[in-house]
Amino acid sequence: MPDSWLDLDPDAHFGPATLPYGVFSTASDPGRRVGVAIGEHVLDLGGTARALGAPFADTVAGPGLDALLAAGRPVWDQVRTALTAWLTDPVHADAVRPHLVDRSSVRLHLPFTVADYVDFYASEHHATNVGRIFRPDQEPLTPNWKHLPIGYHGRSGTIVVSGTDIVRPTGQRKPPTEPAPVFGPSVRLDIEAEVGFVVGTPSPMGESVPVDSFADHVFGVFLLNDWSSRDLQAWEYVPLGPFLGKSFATSVSPWVVPVAALEAARVEQPAQDPEPLPYLRGTRPWGLDLRLEVRLNGHVVSNPPFDQMYWTAAQQLAHMTVNGASLRTGDVFASGTVSGPEPDQRGSLLELTWSGKEPLRLPDGTERAFLEDGDEVVITATAPGPGGTVVHFGEVAGRILPAR
Ligand SMILES: O=C(O)/C=C/C(=O)CC(=O)CC(=O)O
Ligand SMILES: [Ca+2]
Ligand SMILES: [Mg+2]
């Protein structure tokens, strides 16, 4: 990967190996534009493409990423190749420089129109921990768990961009000490550190998408916090699964890292036993070596390893469509909570505090079982890039507001 002609701080996120896409506006120009993060800058992609007469200028004209998502893999590759040239070949410096905006001055928006939203349950460590906590008298993994990637349909309309405040949800819960459900603000509000994927190329109803077609359909990868109310969830989820305990808000990071930026991060997933059915097998690995970090009020509380996920995103996509369900541009699917084998690799407070029984002691002297009003959670991640570079995902952040 050649260096950029921009004088980038070597520690700055978003070097030329990442080139993530987002949607931004500025105080002086509130119109939404497609941007690419490069070091401490945002490149106005639409403006640059227009000025340089790029053939894809209309596709990146904004106001969101929808047209680029729909354009498909050949156009995604064409745009990335052009961006790499513009930002690394000094011959383009004078033409490109006027389209750079200071990254600290931009407002970032939800980058695309979210179509459907599916959330999976693909970490064996997470599923085992949750099974032990929620169903202590049963086998932690259900009999189907190692045969198919379990998922549920979430609420796409409540996916919000990082930085959006999260109002504490209200609802029914049934404390074990009460004979009947009570109503009120959730008292067991939690996070789930996850990785999200957005579909670009649609697929027709009646056809399935094989594991090996993952990169033809999935445009990019981002971070996702599946805010979860454990008290609402525990009372409502039998027999149909998560509902209001998770549908109040899901936060996503604003920068979408293209799948093409993750070639060096591809690894073999953990061994699968039993071997999955043929439709869940591919010829090339789609494990991804992302390292997540979860901070609560500024303190690191967990480092979930994404390479430990039992089911890959490519298998999830194949499973999601094996019944002939179509894909639409903007469909989001999330990995499920990322938890590793170690206690400090768990992606939810439910696990980190073992259902609140072992509260976290934070370095500021406070204790947390679940989230309190005013708490802020920030999830970040990195992955290996080409030639020893680092791919950054930015962050997904959210602060809890009191119930209304
Ligand atoms: O096992 C259950 O009853 C439910 C567990 C979850 O919280 C579902 C979920 O969001 C899946 C995940 O993020 O891994
Ligand atoms: Ca989840
Ligand atoms: Mg949620």
XYZ file of C-alpha atoms and ligand atoms in Angstrom:
420
model
C 0.000 0.000 0.000
C 1.667 3.276 -1.109
C 1.782 6.175 1.351
C -0.451 9.183 0.938
C 0.925 12.502 -0.286
C -1.037 13.956 2.601
C 1.175 14.531 5.593
C -0.635 12.005 7.779
C 0.091 11.574 11.469
C 1.317 7.939 11.614
C -0.948 7.353 14.625
C -3.984 8.902 12.984
C -6.797 6.528 12.170
C -7.883 5.901 8.599
C -4.679 5.616 6.620
C -4.792 4.872 2.879
C -5.400 1.158 3.565
C -8.864 1.771 5.038
C -10.695 4.479 3.018
C -14.073 4.043 4.732
C -17.220 5.676 3.387
C -19.554 7.905 5.369
C -22.026 10.744 5.012
C -21.184 14.156 6.434
C -22.303 17.746 6.642
C -20.634 20.866 8.001
C -21.929 23.907 9.864
C -21.382 26.072 6.786
C -22.899 23.504 4.394
C -25.663 21.423 6.027
C -26.288 19.402 2.843
C -25.385 15.739 3.254
C -22.458 14.544 1.171
C -20.617 11.268 0.678
C -17.186 11.399 2.285
C -14.128 9.210 2.728
C -12.066 9.417 5.923
C -8.335 9.867 5.393
C -6.249 10.706 8.463
C -7.588 13.860 10.113
C -9.540 14.753 6.978
C -12.707 13.845 5.151
C -12.531 13.821 1.375
C -15.723 15.122 -0.217
C -16.061 12.213 -2.623
C -18.938 13.615 -4.646
C -17.202 16.951 -5.130
C -13.907 15.331 -6.087
C -15.493 12.886 -8.533
C -17.421 15.713 -10.214
C -14.366 17.997 -10.439
C -12.169 15.237 -11.837
C -14.814 13.934 -14.219
C -14.904 10.451 -12.719
C -17.316 8.096 -14.524
C -18.991 7.212 -11.192
C -19.610 10.858 -10.155
C -23.417 10.490 -10.182
C -23.212 7.354 -8.035
C -21.414 9.194 -5.219
C -23.325 12.489 -5.558
C -25.186 11.773 -2.318
C -27.030 12.561 -0.162
C -26.277 9.021 1.110
C -24.453 5.844 0.136
C -27.555 4.164 -1.314
C -26.615 4.599 -4.988
C -23.065 3.407 -4.392
C -24.329 0.381 -2.465
C -26.691 -0.504 -5.310
C -23.996 -0.076 -7.982
C -22.334 -3.435 -7.254
C -18.844 -4.870 -6.926
C -17.306 -3.629 -10.247
C -18.208 -0.014 -9.395
C -17.083 -0.438 -5.749
C -13.701 -1.603 -7.051
C -13.533 1.229 -9.590
C -14.221 3.875 -6.907
C -11.679 2.390 -4.508
C -9.014 2.218 -7.205
C -9.648 5.878 -8.097
C -9.601 6.942 -4.437
C -6.325 5.141 -3.830
C -4.755 6.897 -6.822
C -6.129 10.313 -5.858
C -4.854 10.064 -2.297
C -1.489 8.378 -2.892
C -0.217 9.659 -6.258
C 1.159 13.208 -5.799
C 0.136 14.034 -9.364
C -3.452 14.416 -8.049
C -2.592 16.471 -4.956
C -3.490 19.912 -6.321
C -6.825 18.712 -7.728
C -7.840 16.772 -4.628
C -6.695 19.123 -1.847
C -9.579 21.635 -2.222
C -12.056 18.813 -1.451
C -10.588 17.931 1.953
C -12.501 18.929 5.082
C -11.184 18.843 8.637
C -12.607 15.635 10.140
C -13.087 17.239 13.579
C -15.453 19.806 12.021
C -17.916 17.446 10.313
C -21.177 16.015 11.510
C -21.614 12.360 10.572
C -24.985 10.873 9.658
C -26.516 7.432 9.235
C -24.725 6.633 5.972
C -27.401 4.655 4.092
C -31.096 3.822 4.181
C -31.433 0.729 6.337
C -33.666 -1.869 4.692
C -34.151 -5.039 6.766
C -32.177 -5.799 9.902
C -31.187 -9.247 11.141
C -29.154 -9.942 14.263
C -27.329 -13.247 14.671
C -26.039 -15.142 17.707
C -22.724 -16.457 16.363
C -20.263 -16.424 19.265
C -20.111 -19.817 20.932
C -18.698 -18.168 24.058
C -21.526 -15.617 24.219
C -24.250 -18.163 23.497
C -22.843 -20.518 26.133
C -22.636 -17.761 28.742
C -26.156 -16.478 27.994
C -27.551 -20.015 28.031
C -25.992 -20.636 31.459
C -27.354 -17.332 32.806
C -30.887 -17.441 31.285
C -31.491 -21.206 31.325
C -29.336 -22.651 34.132
C -31.245 -25.946 34.199
C -30.692 -26.690 30.478
C -27.806 -27.372 28.094
C -26.361 -23.896 27.362
C -26.350 -24.402 23.560
C -29.647 -25.468 21.987
C -29.475 -28.618 19.761
C -29.614 -26.508 16.555
C -26.828 -24.063 17.510
C -23.924 -25.806 15.739
C -26.040 -26.685 12.690
C -27.225 -23.223 11.693
C -26.448 -19.584 12.509
C -29.352 -18.586 14.751
C -30.781 -15.126 14.183
C -33.869 -12.959 14.556
C -35.303 -9.972 12.696
C -34.708 -6.677 14.463
C -36.185 -3.231 13.974
C -34.448 -1.372 11.140
C -36.253 1.916 11.879
C -34.495 2.291 15.229
C -30.955 1.897 13.923
C -29.208 5.169 14.783
C -25.798 6.624 14.083
C -23.092 6.783 16.718
C -23.468 9.735 19.079
C -27.264 9.518 19.222
C -28.444 9.530 22.851
C -30.270 6.388 23.981
C -33.391 6.863 26.086
C -33.714 4.174 28.726
C -36.545 1.881 27.588
C -39.692 1.317 29.612
C -41.767 -1.823 29.654
C -42.886 -4.968 31.427
C -40.542 -7.026 33.511
C -41.138 -9.671 36.094
C -38.690 -9.631 38.967
C -38.335 -13.150 40.437
C -39.517 -11.780 43.775
C -42.838 -10.462 42.360
C -45.932 -12.591 41.677
C -46.905 -10.529 38.591
C -45.117 -8.318 36.047
C -44.373 -4.718 36.947
C -44.162 -1.742 34.566
C -41.454 0.898 34.474
C -37.983 1.828 33.256
C -35.623 -1.051 32.568
C -33.258 -1.661 35.468
C -30.961 -4.073 33.592
C -29.880 -2.041 30.567
C -26.987 -3.569 28.666
C -24.806 -3.362 25.577
C -23.851 -5.924 22.951
C -20.586 -5.313 21.100
C -21.148 -6.516 17.545
C -19.936 -6.175 13.977
C -22.468 -5.133 11.317
C -22.562 -5.831 7.569
C -24.464 -3.949 4.887
C -25.749 -5.514 1.676
C -25.176 -3.603 -1.547
C -26.170 -5.897 -4.403
C -29.706 -7.254 -4.055
C -30.785 -10.807 -4.862
C -34.107 -11.959 -6.357
C -36.751 -13.798 -4.372
C -36.541 -17.530 -4.804
C -32.757 -17.621 -5.154
C -30.155 -18.246 -2.477
C -26.750 -16.584 -2.163
C -23.855 -19.056 -1.744
C -21.127 -18.548 0.860
C -18.605 -17.826 -1.915
C -20.719 -14.929 -3.270
C -20.375 -12.930 -0.047
C -18.099 -10.227 -1.505
C -20.380 -9.745 -4.526
C -23.284 -8.762 -2.271
C -21.842 -7.271 0.903
C -20.485 -3.748 0.538
C -18.963 -3.061 3.910
C -18.467 -3.590 7.604
C -19.041 -1.372 10.650
C -19.420 -1.550 14.423
C -22.785 -2.025 16.070
C -24.049 -1.784 19.638
C -27.231 -3.804 20.140
C -28.539 -2.062 23.269
C -30.423 -4.695 25.234
C -32.792 -4.511 28.171
C -32.174 -7.773 30.003
C -35.213 -7.475 32.301
C -37.647 -6.793 29.418
C -35.947 -9.545 27.392
C -36.030 -12.228 30.080
C -39.796 -11.829 30.576
C -40.893 -11.491 26.926
C -38.609 -13.729 24.864
C -40.297 -17.148 25.207
C -41.180 -18.587 22.701
C -40.544 -16.127 19.826
C -37.229 -14.540 20.861
C -35.983 -10.949 21.266
C -38.583 -8.195 20.790
C -39.014 -4.948 22.788
C -35.945 -5.681 24.902
C -33.835 -4.909 21.831
C -35.975 -2.897 19.404
C -35.733 0.500 21.172
C -32.326 1.391 19.655
C -29.324 -0.082 17.863
C -26.293 2.166 17.296
C -23.898 1.903 14.346
C -20.530 3.479 13.612
C -20.661 6.132 10.859
C -17.733 4.882 8.741
C -18.405 1.839 6.557
C -15.174 -0.064 5.928
C -15.295 -1.673 2.475
C -14.958 -5.453 2.389
C -12.017 -4.876 0.007
C -10.070 -3.236 2.867
C -10.218 -6.469 4.879
C -8.293 -8.865 2.611
C -5.342 -8.972 5.061
C -7.735 -9.553 7.973
C -9.258 -12.724 6.534
C -8.512 -15.793 8.685
C -9.817 -19.299 9.131
C -12.779 -19.403 11.490
C -12.672 -21.790 14.487
C -13.060 -25.459 13.519
C -16.716 -26.417 13.046
C -17.831 -29.733 14.482
C -20.153 -31.150 13.256
C -19.346 -30.133 9.710
C -22.137 -27.830 8.533
C -24.445 -28.751 5.653
C -23.025 -28.091 2.153
C -24.885 -24.776 1.677
C -22.958 -23.403 4.686
C -19.532 -24.339 3.310
C -17.303 -22.085 1.192
C -13.956 -22.477 -0.499
C -12.173 -19.452 1.016
C -12.072 -18.343 4.652
C -14.304 -15.505 5.852
C -13.175 -15.337 9.474
C -12.132 -11.727 10.154
C -9.368 -10.776 12.571
C -11.021 -7.727 14.119
C -10.085 -6.720 17.666
C -12.837 -4.849 19.464
C -12.465 -2.637 22.512
C -15.372 -1.662 24.768
C -15.082 1.406 26.990
C -17.564 2.353 29.710
C -17.241 5.975 30.868
C -13.748 6.032 29.404
C -12.522 2.799 31.015
C -11.716 -0.273 28.937
C -13.953 -3.093 30.189
C -13.497 -5.665 27.419
C -11.511 -6.648 24.314
C -13.697 -9.027 22.289
C -11.876 -10.978 19.529
C -13.956 -11.261 16.337
C -11.750 -14.018 14.882
C -13.256 -16.385 17.469
C -16.785 -16.196 16.000
C -18.111 -19.678 15.261
C -20.220 -18.615 12.247
C -18.852 -16.202 9.630
C -20.767 -13.372 7.985
C -20.566 -15.292 4.694
C -22.297 -18.278 6.297
C -24.877 -15.968 7.831
C -25.642 -14.441 4.424
C -26.001 -17.906 2.870
C -28.288 -19.013 5.685
C -30.406 -15.853 5.514
C -31.170 -16.491 1.842
C -31.220 -20.312 1.646
C -35.023 -20.316 1.841
C -35.238 -17.970 -1.152
C -35.637 -14.759 0.848
C -34.404 -11.850 -1.264
C -31.753 -9.316 -0.333
C -32.323 -5.606 -0.700
C -29.764 -2.832 -0.945
C -29.313 -1.512 2.595
C -30.101 -4.773 4.380
C -28.089 -4.900 7.587
C -27.095 -8.027 9.399
C -25.112 -8.148 12.609
C -22.759 -10.826 13.882
C -24.256 -11.242 17.318
C -22.433 -10.323 20.487
C -18.694 -10.819 20.138
C -17.342 -12.664 23.174
C -14.058 -14.534 23.474
C -13.093 -17.332 25.849
C -11.567 -15.056 28.508
C -13.625 -13.128 31.080
C -12.221 -9.789 29.839
C -13.257 -10.635 26.263
C -17.009 -10.661 26.878
C -19.113 -8.337 24.759
C -22.000 -7.660 27.157
C -22.365 -6.530 30.776
C -24.689 -9.519 31.284
C -21.625 -11.718 30.854
C -18.977 -9.349 32.263
C -20.898 -9.079 35.580
C -22.472 -12.540 35.366
C -26.019 -11.167 35.384
C -25.100 -8.400 37.826
C -23.799 -10.755 40.513
C -20.161 -9.670 40.023
C -20.270 -5.897 39.374
C -17.395 -4.282 37.499
C -15.147 -2.067 39.600
C -14.104 0.830 37.406
C -10.817 2.701 37.980
C -12.788 5.840 38.933
C -14.032 4.016 42.044
C -17.560 3.394 40.728
C -19.217 -0.005 40.305
C -21.495 -1.139 37.517
C -23.745 -4.150 37.146
C -25.822 -2.641 34.308
C -25.917 0.823 32.697
C -26.908 3.882 34.712
C -28.328 7.117 33.328
C -25.510 9.286 31.978
C -23.222 6.332 31.217
C -21.401 6.422 27.911
C -20.304 3.322 25.987
C -17.784 3.515 23.146
C -16.832 0.529 20.997
C -13.816 0.695 18.668
C -11.996 -1.898 16.554
C -8.927 -2.462 14.427
C -7.891 -5.124 11.941
C -4.630 -5.919 10.177
C -4.219 -4.143 6.843
C -1.768 -4.844 3.992
C 1.961 -4.613 4.720
C 1.715 -4.172 8.468
C -0.781 -1.304 8.273
C -3.793 -1.068 10.570
C -7.400 -0.794 9.434
C -9.440 1.364 11.811
C -13.201 1.193 12.213
C -13.677 4.431 14.135
C -16.210 4.135 16.930
C -19.809 3.572 17.855
C -20.720 5.653 20.903
C -23.911 6.246 22.852
C -24.970 7.838 26.144
C -27.931 6.743 28.266
C -30.659 9.307 28.989
C -33.248 8.753 31.739
C -36.512 7.041 30.825
C -39.307 9.388 29.693
O -30.242 -16.836 24.325
C -31.121 -15.962 24.360
O -32.193 -16.150 24.894
C -30.901 -14.628 23.734
C -29.728 -14.037 23.648
C -29.595 -12.688 23.046
O -29.403 -11.700 23.737
C -29.848 -12.566 21.584
C -28.916 -11.705 20.810
O -29.055 -10.487 20.696
C -27.862 -12.419 20.047
C -26.471 -11.897 20.106
O -26.255 -10.681 20.085
O -25.539 -12.701 20.123
Ca -27.458 -8.893 19.670
Mg -30.857 -3.401 19.835
